[in-house]
């Protein structure tokens, strides 16, 4: 069970450090694990390891499509490949290779796409994936996780490399709020209830978990009791957890750092429409391209804030 | 416009200064790759490109695509000095709402001919624009700047093969062979061997020059005009971080967050260099 230690403070460790350390630990403990990167090792602290172990941590250079194909080939040779690059290059730039050379051809690979959505900040619109989840959701049986904090990352990556199929993790490189205690256990397909409530359910993932928890606190001061689920497992979606909460609260708000088309909001709406039609709304990117700037500015610019969640929640419960 | 080498040297130093002042205003940025390409930008905007800063979309103009889009700060400095917009504007680099993002964006910045930043993609776009100009019967030339690390991508080679097959002699590819990419040395990461031999084999009229020498770059670009029926490639033998010794000597000089006093020192070095140069004021 995950132990929740959220108090709004930042994770003491950056994702950047934990991503690199977790990959290296897996390489050291399992000779079948192999790691490929596309000239972005220094962004997650693995370049030094690559220099010492060039056969375990392979730098492909800036060639993402080639990297996904090579990862597929390494999988066919009996390896468990982990491929890393920034989110846009791990998804749109190399999509057909992930889809066919890995997915369709039955070569199981794990892809880490860093700096999701507005986390791409100063790299700007070309580097800002608001569509990576939409793309990966369309790959049959793919697993998609949007990571909340460093404890979650280091617990789930080892599980993920053992899962069949195409696996995609979207994760930032800076610090999110700390939510889970060391030693917490996570299960793919099982969301985590971070707060109980009766008036609406806020379903969030990644950086939006922190915003959702803050929004729930503000709403409770207004007498609105929001339940908050961490739906880090976008695919497979925790339909059971979703329905359980939706039946209780009768309203569902999804908060995600992604286009509202094709991401978590879409997945939630698809499940609700079939199983238990429920008024729903989202705090997500309104079908726009990204732009450059500090992350806090971009969260304001695209409405990915606690204030916006509060406002959308107030409107949503009127529709119950 | 000028063919005066001293004026071009001075312009190159001014481009370096503009790029560093923009990065200084933000506090961090793509230092190494902006500096290595400054001399080429000086030659292009100082001596070669037929463009009109008052009419940036003039269809008959020559075009420049910087496919290594992260050299935006240097491109913006060149465009400001050329008169496209006030110099102060580039100091908004990467600020909220800016028209000067890390990576070149044609929808934001006057004079930027193509949006780039996802490495490799600017090559096909430039080939398409060069082909389009030819099909429209325009007498326009296309200058495409690519990074050496960027050439790890497969797409540029698809674009080059196609450009040669189309005999696109209005295209000049300028390869910024600065030996380094993001993680380290190009030769350590994914050794490309000889770019010159590769471009030659692809059917390009190919030259290799000292890319931080405005004289050599100017002469090479001018030589392209004499060769018909083939696209042109110039391998620019450059130094990543060229023009500021301390940056040249730093291993990780791709994206840098220098201490305020450090970047102030670099800015001062460039100002002193410019003050000591003759060549007058650059006249766009
Ligand atoms: C498709 C893609 N992959 C990765 C990146 C991240 N990235 C930005 S610059 C860079 C290295 C580029 O090296 P090079 O082309 O040699 O540029 P220069 O040395 O001139 O700065 C990388 C990997 C990117 N912008 N686009
Ligand atoms: Mg380079």
mmCIF file of C-alpha atoms and ligand atoms in Angstrom, chain A residues 38-40 62 64 85-86 89 93 127, chain B residues 30 32-34 36 68 70 103 117-120 146-151 153 176 178 180-182 186 240 254, ligand 1:
data_model
loop_
_atom_site.group_PDB
_atom_site.id
_atom_site.type_symbol
_atom_site.label_atom_id
_atom_site.label_comp_id
_atom_site.label_asym_id
_atom_site.label_seq_id
_atom_site.Cartn_x
_atom_site.Cartn_y
_atom_site.Cartn_z
ATOM 1 C CA UNK A 38 19.388 9.718 -27.871
ATOM 2 C CA UNK A 39 22.014 12.291 -26.790
ATOM 3 C CA UNK A 40 20.147 13.212 -23.617
ATOM 4 C CA UNK A 62 20.183 12.256 -31.880
ATOM 5 C CA UNK A 64 15.103 8.697 -31.886
ATOM 6 C CA UNK A 85 14.589 10.865 -24.671
ATOM 7 C CA UNK A 86 12.399 13.949 -24.145
ATOM 8 C CA UNK A 89 10.835 12.700 -29.365
ATOM 9 C CA UNK A 93 9.109 11.837 -33.427
ATOM 10 C CA UNK A 127 9.654 20.228 -27.125
ATOM 11 C CA UNK B 30 22.391 27.418 -25.682
ATOM 12 C CA UNK B 32 28.123 26.743 -27.472
ATOM 13 C CA UNK B 33 26.078 26.258 -30.633
ATOM 14 C CA UNK B 34 25.151 29.949 -30.827
ATOM 15 C CA UNK B 36 30.107 28.427 -33.240
ATOM 16 C CA UNK B 68 19.763 23.543 -35.345
ATOM 17 C CA UNK B 70 18.585 26.045 -30.544
ATOM 18 C CA UNK B 103 14.187 27.580 -30.785
ATOM 19 C CA UNK B 117 13.915 22.838 -32.846
ATOM 20 C CA UNK B 118 13.092 19.205 -33.449
ATOM 21 C CA UNK B 119 16.493 18.384 -34.899
ATOM 22 C CA UNK B 120 16.563 17.154 -38.468
ATOM 23 C CA UNK B 146 22.626 22.075 -39.687
ATOM 24 C CA UNK B 147 24.435 20.820 -36.594
ATOM 25 C CA UNK B 148 26.897 17.933 -36.673
ATOM 26 C CA UNK B 149 25.038 16.156 -33.879
ATOM 27 C CA UNK B 150 21.806 16.866 -35.694
ATOM 28 C CA UNK B 151 23.157 14.784 -38.564
ATOM 29 C CA UNK B 153 19.132 11.912 -37.507
ATOM 30 C CA UNK B 176 28.404 23.397 -38.317
ATOM 31 C CA UNK B 178 31.844 21.926 -34.097
ATOM 32 C CA UNK B 180 30.280 18.325 -30.096
ATOM 33 C CA UNK B 181 26.628 17.601 -29.457
ATOM 34 C CA UNK B 182 24.640 17.670 -26.208
ATOM 35 C CA UNK B 186 30.206 13.663 -31.851
ATOM 36 C CA UNK B 240 31.803 24.893 -30.146
ATOM 37 C CA UNK B 254 25.870 23.100 -24.969
HETATM 38 C C1 LIG C 1 14.745 15.541 -32.462
HETATM 39 C C2 LIG C 1 15.504 16.139 -31.327
HETATM 40 N N1 LIG C 1 16.103 15.335 -30.433
HETATM 41 C C3 LIG C 1 16.764 15.855 -29.375
HETATM 42 C C4 LIG C 1 16.843 17.204 -29.196
HETATM 43 C C5 LIG C 1 17.564 17.785 -27.988
HETATM 44 N N2 LIG C 1 18.799 18.450 -28.405
HETATM 45 C C6 LIG C 1 18.869 19.783 -28.607
HETATM 46 S S1 LIG C 1 20.333 20.284 -29.189
HETATM 47 C C7 LIG C 1 20.967 18.707 -29.135
HETATM 48 C C8 LIG C 1 22.365 18.449 -29.584
HETATM 49 C C9 LIG C 1 22.601 19.001 -30.945
HETATM 50 O O1 LIG C 1 23.925 18.903 -31.300
HETATM 51 P P1 LIG C 1 24.440 19.673 -32.586
HETATM 52 O O2 LIG C 1 23.515 19.434 -33.715
HETATM 53 O O3 LIG C 1 25.838 19.275 -32.791
HETATM 54 O O4 LIG C 1 24.282 21.188 -32.175
HETATM 55 P P2 LIG C 1 25.409 22.276 -31.791
HETATM 56 O O5 LIG C 1 26.660 21.555 -31.421
HETATM 57 O O6 LIG C 1 25.598 23.087 -33.011
HETATM 58 O O7 LIG C 1 24.850 23.069 -30.680
HETATM 59 C C10 LIG C 1 19.993 17.823 -28.679
HETATM 60 C C11 LIG C 1 20.188 16.383 -28.524
HETATM 61 C C12 LIG C 1 16.192 18.015 -30.162
HETATM 62 N N3 LIG C 1 16.187 19.355 -30.076
HETATM 63 N N4 LIG C 1 15.556 17.460 -31.214
#
